[in-house]
mmCIF file of C-alpha atoms in Angstrom:
data_model
loop_
_atom_site.group_PDB
_atom_site.id
_atom_site.type_symbol
_atom_site.label_atom_id
_atom_site.label_comp_id
_atom_site.label_asym_id
_atom_site.label_seq_id
_atom_site.Cartn_x
_atom_site.Cartn_y
_atom_site.Cartn_z
ATOM 1 C CA UNK A 84 -80.439 4.784 102.933
ATOM 2 C CA UNK A 85 -80.422 4.629 99.211
ATOM 3 C CA UNK A 86 -82.690 7.101 97.459
ATOM 4 C CA UNK A 87 -82.949 7.593 93.692
ATOM 5 C CA UNK A 88 -84.505 10.288 91.648
ATOM 6 C CA UNK A 89 -85.748 12.369 94.415
ATOM 7 C CA UNK A 90 -87.032 15.807 93.533
ATOM 8 C CA UNK A 91 -85.560 19.092 94.517
ATOM 9 C CA UNK A 92 -86.499 22.594 93.244
ATOM 10 C CA UNK A 93 -83.687 24.193 91.420
ATOM 11 C CA UNK A 94 -83.307 27.669 89.443
ATOM 12 C CA UNK A 95 -86.354 29.189 88.104
ATOM 13 C CA UNK A 96 -88.463 26.877 90.090
ATOM 14 C CA UNK A 97 -87.577 23.992 87.752
ATOM 15 C CA UNK A 98 -87.703 20.462 89.275
ATOM 16 C CA UNK A 99 -84.847 18.114 89.039
ATOM 17 C CA UNK A 100 -83.638 14.976 90.685
ATOM 18 C CA UNK A 101 -80.943 13.780 93.111
ATOM 19 C CA UNK A 102 -79.646 10.487 94.465
ATOM 20 C CA UNK A 103 -78.490 9.841 98.025
ATOM 21 C CA UNK A 104 -76.549 6.961 99.249
ATOM 22 C CA UNK A 105 -75.745 6.390 102.998
ATOM 23 C CA UNK A 106 -74.761 3.086 104.304
ATOM 24 C CA UNK A 107 -73.930 1.755 107.823
ATOM 25 C CA UNK A 108 -71.588 2.562 109.220
ATOM 26 C CA UNK A 109 -71.616 6.234 108.274
ATOM 27 C CA UNK A 110 -68.867 8.563 109.195
ATOM 28 C CA UNK A 111 -71.036 11.816 109.155
ATOM 29 C CA UNK A 112 -69.393 13.180 105.912
ATOM 30 C CA UNK A 113 -71.553 13.595 102.740
ATOM 31 C CA UNK A 114 -69.886 14.143 99.345
ATOM 32 C CA UNK A 115 -72.140 16.286 97.065
ATOM 33 C CA UNK A 116 -71.082 15.429 93.411
ATOM 34 C CA UNK A 117 -71.733 18.209 90.746
ATOM 35 C CA UNK A 118 -71.619 16.917 87.039
ATOM 36 C CA UNK A 119 -70.258 18.962 84.226
ATOM 37 C CA UNK A 120 -71.385 20.459 80.941
ATOM 38 C CA UNK A 121 -73.569 18.189 78.909
ATOM 39 C CA UNK A 122 -73.468 15.837 81.810
ATOM 40 C CA UNK A 123 -75.860 14.217 84.305
ATOM 41 C CA UNK A 124 -75.670 12.259 87.568
ATOM 42 C CA UNK A 125 -76.086 8.825 85.930
ATOM 43 C CA UNK A 126 -73.323 9.351 83.347
ATOM 44 C CA UNK A 127 -70.575 6.857 82.758
ATOM 45 C CA UNK A 128 -68.919 5.416 85.979
ATOM 46 C CA UNK A 129 -70.268 7.891 88.418
ATOM 47 C CA UNK A 130 -72.408 5.268 89.880
ATOM 48 C CA UNK A 131 -69.363 2.956 90.626
ATOM 49 C CA UNK A 132 -67.552 5.719 92.138
ATOM 50 C CA UNK A 133 -70.465 6.562 94.337
ATOM 51 C CA UNK A 134 -70.597 2.866 95.418
ATOM 52 C CA UNK A 135 -66.913 2.939 96.485
ATOM 53 C CA UNK A 136 -67.346 6.000 98.626
ATOM 54 C CA UNK A 137 -70.512 4.692 100.243
ATOM 55 C CA UNK A 138 -68.882 1.377 101.074
ATOM 56 C CA UNK A 139 -66.083 3.341 102.717
ATOM 57 C CA UNK A 140 -68.498 5.011 105.119
ATOM 58 C CA UNK A 141 -69.001 8.293 103.276
ATOM 59 C CA UNK A 142 -72.511 9.559 102.274
ATOM 60 C CA UNK A 143 -72.742 10.354 98.544
ATOM 61 C CA UNK A 144 -75.255 12.660 96.912
ATOM 62 C CA UNK A 145 -75.305 13.265 93.152
ATOM 63 C CA UNK A 146 -77.859 15.311 91.316
ATOM 64 C CA UNK A 147 -78.897 16.699 87.955
ATOM 65 C CA UNK A 148 -78.482 20.447 87.480
ATOM 66 C CA UNK A 149 -81.878 21.887 86.829
ATOM 67 C CA UNK A 150 -81.291 22.998 83.295
ATOM 68 C CA UNK A 151 -78.903 20.315 82.035
ATOM 69 C CA UNK A 152 -81.581 19.126 79.568
ATOM 70 C CA UNK A 153 -82.916 16.283 81.545
ATOM 71 C CA UNK A 154 -86.309 15.910 83.152
ATOM 72 C CA UNK A 155 -87.724 14.349 86.270
ATOM 73 C CA UNK A 156 -89.316 11.482 84.225
ATOM 74 C CA UNK A 157 -86.133 11.067 81.960
ATOM 75 C CA UNK A 158 -83.102 12.232 83.872
ATOM 76 C CA UNK A 159 -80.564 10.510 81.446
ATOM 77 C CA UNK A 160 -79.532 12.228 78.298
ATOM 78 C CA UNK A 161 -81.239 15.344 77.025
ATOM 79 C CA UNK A 162 -85.077 15.157 76.335
ATOM 80 C CA UNK A 163 -85.621 18.820 77.067
ATOM 81 C CA UNK A 164 -83.341 20.934 74.768
ATOM 82 C CA UNK A 165 -85.502 24.061 75.529
ATOM 83 C CA UNK A 166 -84.441 23.846 79.103
ATOM 84 C CA UNK A 167 -80.801 23.205 78.148
ATOM 85 C CA UNK A 168 -81.043 26.317 75.867
ATOM 86 C CA UNK A 169 -82.033 28.412 78.838
ATOM 87 C CA UNK A 170 -79.192 27.324 81.164
ATOM 88 C CA UNK A 171 -76.766 29.812 82.542
ATOM 89 C CA UNK A 172 -73.755 29.607 85.030
ATOM 90 C CA UNK A 173 -75.750 31.555 87.669
ATOM 91 C CA UNK A 174 -78.481 28.902 87.558
ATOM 92 C CA UNK A 175 -75.952 26.182 88.257
ATOM 93 C CA UNK A 176 -74.468 28.028 91.224
ATOM 94 C CA UNK A 177 -77.955 28.309 92.591
ATOM 95 C CA UNK A 178 -78.657 24.756 92.058
ATOM 96 C CA UNK A 179 -75.591 23.713 94.014
ATOM 97 C CA UNK A 180 -76.442 25.951 96.763
ATOM 98 C CA UNK A 181 -79.984 24.697 96.903
ATOM 99 C CA UNK A 182 -78.685 21.154 97.274
ATOM 100 C CA UNK A 183 -76.174 22.178 100.011
ATOM 101 C CA UNK A 184 -79.129 23.722 101.835
ATOM 102 C CA UNK A 185 -81.247 20.544 101.348
ATOM 103 C CA UNK A 186 -78.401 18.337 102.777
ATOM 104 C CA UNK A 187 -77.730 20.769 105.681
ATOM 105 C CA UNK A 188 -81.481 20.626 106.576
ATOM 106 C CA UNK A 189 -81.688 16.798 106.460
ATOM 107 C CA UNK A 190 -78.302 16.227 108.129
ATOM 108 C CA UNK A 191 -77.427 19.349 110.291
ATOM 109 C CA UNK A 192 -74.455 17.681 112.088
ATOM 110 C CA UNK A 193 -72.793 16.239 109.014
ATOM 111 C CA UNK A 194 -69.823 17.596 107.044
ATOM 112 C CA UNK A 195 -70.416 18.438 103.412
ATOM 113 C CA UNK A 196 -67.740 18.195 100.814
ATOM 114 C CA UNK A 197 -68.261 19.425 97.286
ATOM 115 C CA UNK A 198 -66.770 17.303 94.506
ATOM 116 C CA UNK A 199 -67.263 18.623 90.862
ATOM 117 C CA UNK A 200 -66.175 17.476 87.481
ATOM 118 C CA UNK A 201 -65.174 19.910 84.664
ATOM 119 C CA UNK A 202 -67.703 22.753 84.897
ATOM 120 C CA UNK A 203 -68.984 21.281 88.023
ATOM 121 C CA UNK A 204 -65.527 21.665 89.518
ATOM 122 C CA UNK A 205 -65.663 25.332 88.895
ATOM 123 C CA UNK A 206 -69.158 25.413 90.428
ATOM 124 C CA UNK A 207 -67.617 23.647 93.533
ATOM 125 C CA UNK A 208 -65.183 26.500 93.931
ATOM 126 C CA UNK A 209 -67.860 29.099 93.410
ATOM 127 C CA UNK A 210 -69.952 27.543 96.197
ATOM 128 C CA UNK A 211 -67.052 26.873 98.431
ATOM 129 C CA UNK A 212 -67.762 29.927 100.638
ATOM 130 C CA UNK A 213 -71.117 28.413 101.718
ATOM 131 C CA UNK A 214 -70.941 27.981 105.462
ATOM 132 C CA UNK A 215 -72.083 24.431 105.393
ATOM 133 C CA UNK A 216 -69.123 23.337 103.100
ATOM 134 C CA UNK A 217 -66.176 21.713 104.813
ATOM 135 C CA UNK A 218 -63.963 20.903 101.736
ATOM 136 C CA UNK A 219 -63.649 20.828 97.946
ATOM 137 C CA UNK A 220 -62.500 18.173 95.529
ATOM 138 C CA UNK A 221 -62.132 18.965 91.806
ATOM 139 C CA UNK A 222 -61.842 16.619 88.847
ATOM 140 C CA UNK A 223 -60.517 18.257 85.618
ATOM 141 C CA UNK A 224 -62.206 21.529 86.642
ATOM 142 C CA UNK A 225 -62.513 24.680 84.699
ATOM 143 C CA UNK A 226 -60.621 27.756 86.182
ATOM 144 C CA UNK A 227 -62.518 30.554 84.502
ATOM 145 C CA UNK A 228 -66.041 31.184 83.300
ATOM 146 C CA UNK A 229 -64.984 34.231 81.342
ATOM 147 C CA UNK A 230 -62.501 32.074 79.362
ATOM 148 C CA UNK A 231 -65.386 30.068 77.951
ATOM 149 C CA UNK A 232 -66.383 33.265 76.049
ATOM 150 C CA UNK A 233 -62.962 33.978 74.530
ATOM 151 C CA UNK A 234 -63.424 33.586 70.841
ATOM 152 C CA UNK A 235 -64.570 36.907 69.539
ATOM 153 C CA UNK A 236 -65.728 35.533 66.200
ATOM 154 C CA UNK A 237 -67.960 32.916 67.803
ATOM 155 C CA UNK A 238 -69.285 35.451 70.196
ATOM 156 C CA UNK A 239 -70.164 37.967 67.456
ATOM 157 C CA UNK A 240 -72.029 35.340 65.484
ATOM 158 C CA UNK A 241 -73.834 34.075 68.750
ATOM 159 C CA UNK A 242 -75.039 37.634 69.463
ATOM 160 C CA UNK A 243 -76.282 38.113 65.951
ATOM 161 C CA UNK A 244 -78.164 34.771 65.865
ATOM 162 C CA UNK A 245 -79.247 34.832 69.488
ATOM 163 C CA UNK A 246 -78.645 31.043 69.659
ATOM 164 C CA UNK A 247 -75.915 28.733 68.680
ATOM 165 C CA UNK A 248 -75.794 24.872 68.384
ATOM 166 C CA UNK A 249 -73.342 22.242 69.542
ATOM 167 C CA UNK A 250 -73.653 18.725 68.344
ATOM 168 C CA UNK A 251 -73.593 16.017 70.992
ATOM 169 C CA UNK A 252 -71.195 13.443 69.441
ATOM 170 C CA UNK A 253 -72.953 10.425 71.166
ATOM 171 C CA UNK A 254 -76.675 11.367 70.898
ATOM 172 C CA UNK A 255 -76.209 13.376 67.694
ATOM 173 C CA UNK A 256 -78.507 16.009 69.070
ATOM 174 C CA UNK A 257 -78.029 19.745 68.001
ATOM 175 C CA UNK A 258 -77.956 21.287 71.512
ATOM 176 C CA UNK A 259 -79.041 24.910 71.488
ATOM 177 C CA UNK A 260 -77.357 27.582 73.645
ATOM 178 C CA UNK A 261 -79.049 31.049 73.851
ATOM 179 C CA UNK A 262 -77.009 34.110 74.159
ATOM 180 C CA UNK A 263 -78.692 34.923 77.303
ATOM 181 C CA UNK A 264 -76.064 32.716 78.983
ATOM 182 C CA UNK A 265 -73.426 35.345 78.111
ATOM 183 C CA UNK A 266 -75.589 38.188 79.165
ATOM 184 C CA UNK A 267 -76.115 36.438 82.465
ATOM 185 C CA UNK A 268 -72.391 36.128 82.929
ATOM 186 C CA UNK A 269 -71.912 39.817 82.406
ATOM 187 C CA UNK A 270 -74.620 40.541 84.972
ATOM 188 C CA UNK A 271 -73.132 38.105 87.600
ATOM 189 C CA UNK A 272 -69.427 38.280 86.711
ATOM 190 C CA UNK A 273 -68.400 38.775 90.311
ATOM 191 C CA UNK A 274 -70.511 35.870 91.468
ATOM 192 C CA UNK A 275 -68.915 33.712 88.798
ATOM 193 C CA UNK A 276 -65.225 34.687 89.310
ATOM 194 C CA UNK A 277 -63.686 31.287 90.058
ATOM 195 C CA UNK A 278 -60.252 32.697 90.604
ATOM 196 C CA UNK A 279 -61.578 35.206 93.322
ATOM 197 C CA UNK A 280 -63.322 32.376 95.138
ATOM 198 C CA UNK A 281 -60.311 30.110 94.780
ATOM 199 C CA UNK A 282 -57.977 32.642 96.224
ATOM 200 C CA UNK A 283 -59.961 33.228 99.337
ATOM 201 C CA UNK A 284 -60.782 29.556 99.958
ATOM 202 C CA UNK A 285 -59.697 28.654 103.449
ATOM 203 C CA UNK A 286 -61.126 25.188 103.551
ATOM 204 C CA UNK A 287 -59.282 21.829 102.743
ATOM 205 C CA UNK A 288 -59.129 21.316 98.965
ATOM 206 C CA UNK A 289 -57.525 18.847 96.483
ATOM 207 C CA UNK A 290 -57.508 18.854 92.570
ATOM 208 C CA UNK A 291 -57.132 16.046 90.005
ATOM 209 C CA UNK A 292 -56.443 16.592 86.359
ATOM 210 C CA UNK A 293 -55.432 14.368 83.377
ATOM 211 C CA UNK A 294 -52.167 15.463 81.627
ATOM 212 C CA UNK A 295 -53.821 14.615 78.264
ATOM 213 C CA UNK A 296 -57.037 16.485 78.945
ATOM 214 C CA UNK A 297 -58.135 17.955 75.553
ATOM 215 C CA UNK A 298 -61.361 19.606 76.858
ATOM 216 C CA UNK A 299 -59.979 21.441 79.865
ATOM 217 C CA UNK A 300 -56.196 21.902 79.568
ATOM 218 C CA UNK A 301 -54.017 21.013 82.478
ATOM 219 C CA UNK A 302 -53.067 24.690 82.793
ATOM 220 C CA UNK A 303 -56.422 25.305 84.452
ATOM 221 C CA UNK A 304 -55.883 22.616 87.027
ATOM 222 C CA UNK A 305 -52.372 24.152 87.756
ATOM 223 C CA UNK A 306 -54.000 27.513 88.138
ATOM 224 C CA UNK A 307 -56.626 26.296 90.477
ATOM 225 C CA UNK A 308 -54.002 24.485 92.674
ATOM 226 C CA UNK A 309 -51.854 27.719 92.846
ATOM 227 C CA UNK A 310 -54.872 29.910 93.804
ATOM 228 C CA UNK A 311 -56.070 27.485 96.614
ATOM 229 C CA UNK A 312 -52.592 26.522 97.560
ATOM 230 C CA UNK A 313 -53.763 22.912 97.367
ATOM 231 C CA UNK A 314 -52.454 19.671 96.086
ATOM 232 C CA UNK A 315 -52.736 18.835 92.357
ATOM 233 C CA UNK A 316 -52.563 15.200 91.281
ATOM 234 C CA UNK A 317 -51.717 15.038 87.574
ATOM 235 C CA UNK A 318 -52.805 11.711 86.134
ATOM 236 C CA UNK A 319 -50.383 10.894 83.384
ATOM 237 C CA UNK A 320 -51.817 10.010 79.896
ATOM 238 C CA UNK A 321 -55.327 10.468 81.331
ATOM 239 C CA UNK A 322 -58.035 12.456 79.455
ATOM 240 C CA UNK A 323 -61.027 14.574 80.469
ATOM 241 C CA UNK A 324 -63.276 11.815 81.797
ATOM 242 C CA UNK A 325 -60.309 9.699 83.290
ATOM 243 C CA UNK A 326 -61.060 6.988 80.857
ATOM 244 C CA UNK A 327 -64.612 6.598 81.780
ATOM 245 C CA UNK A 328 -67.307 6.725 79.023
ATOM 246 C CA UNK A 329 -71.070 6.429 78.573
ATOM 247 C CA UNK A 330 -72.397 3.799 78.898
ATOM 248 C CA UNK A 331 -69.938 2.260 81.324
ATOM 249 C CA UNK A 332 -70.633 -1.474 81.353
ATOM 250 C CA UNK A 333 -67.609 -2.772 83.198
ATOM 251 C CA UNK A 334 -67.960 -3.654 86.887
ATOM 252 C CA UNK A 335 -64.839 -1.960 87.927
ATOM 253 C CA UNK A 336 -63.690 1.675 87.743
ATOM 254 C CA UNK A 337 -61.039 2.764 85.302
ATOM 255 C CA UNK A 338 -57.576 2.899 86.822
ATOM 256 C CA UNK A 339 -57.410 6.655 86.778
ATOM 257 C CA UNK A 340 -60.838 7.006 88.625
ATOM 258 C CA UNK A 341 -59.872 4.415 91.132
ATOM 259 C CA UNK A 342 -56.724 6.440 91.865
ATOM 260 C CA UNK A 343 -58.779 9.447 92.382
ATOM 261 C CA UNK A 344 -61.233 7.652 94.671
ATOM 262 C CA UNK A 345 -58.358 6.365 96.798
ATOM 263 C CA UNK A 346 -56.572 9.685 97.162
ATOM 264 C CA UNK A 347 -59.941 11.436 97.763
ATOM 265 C CA UNK A 348 -60.662 9.101 100.647
ATOM 266 C CA UNK A 349 -57.188 9.926 102.127
ATOM 267 C CA UNK A 350 -57.963 13.513 101.713
ATOM 268 C CA UNK A 351 -61.418 13.260 103.337
ATOM 269 C CA UNK A 352 -60.019 11.254 106.209
ATOM 270 C CA UNK A 353 -57.663 14.108 107.060
ATOM 271 C CA UNK A 354 -60.534 16.824 107.288
#
């Protein structure tokens, strides 16, 4: 079974898309992959990573968060900046839970393991208490949502303007973020407390982080590993995307990502 750009209903009833790859023989475990901020399911080398897991007997599902800036018709890059501007952390948690429910309905007897990159790793922790989830893998994950709002001068200006813009270095788009994202955090602070969910996580978990990650410092990975009492693999000299980039035109995974896949398969085999 190899499905691409299937539609699911995400937060605020917005349609988005997912891929599902299950090959024979299938070991009855599905990895649900959650992309990060300014990301999408087709970014970089994620497809190659999916192929390795599928060839190893694991089901693999990757999807676009509902307000990541993509559309059903154009799931790559960011054609809908209005949707992007309306995004908020609680929407992402809802999207992940919706995809877990979808997989559980389609495959009621399968194990589901969450794998998230960057902000997606934080979302994996936040959704780890879902009863259908059997394990968690994080890649360069954030350890706190509140920490993202730490710069008082930025926050004051954001509140005053109602919107702020971040330039996408690859597409050169000025990507808008409405202040409603912070208000949503305040309203849902307990729902978005990664540390609290990590400390009560009683399911198998493993973390990966690059020693030279400039986007999410290694200290956040160390904190997650401490709270979850789980293994942390530090990839020396590796950065935030583990040497992947978009577009990724090579036929092989970067060495750092291949290491992550190998260790993840060993972890999954032990669940």
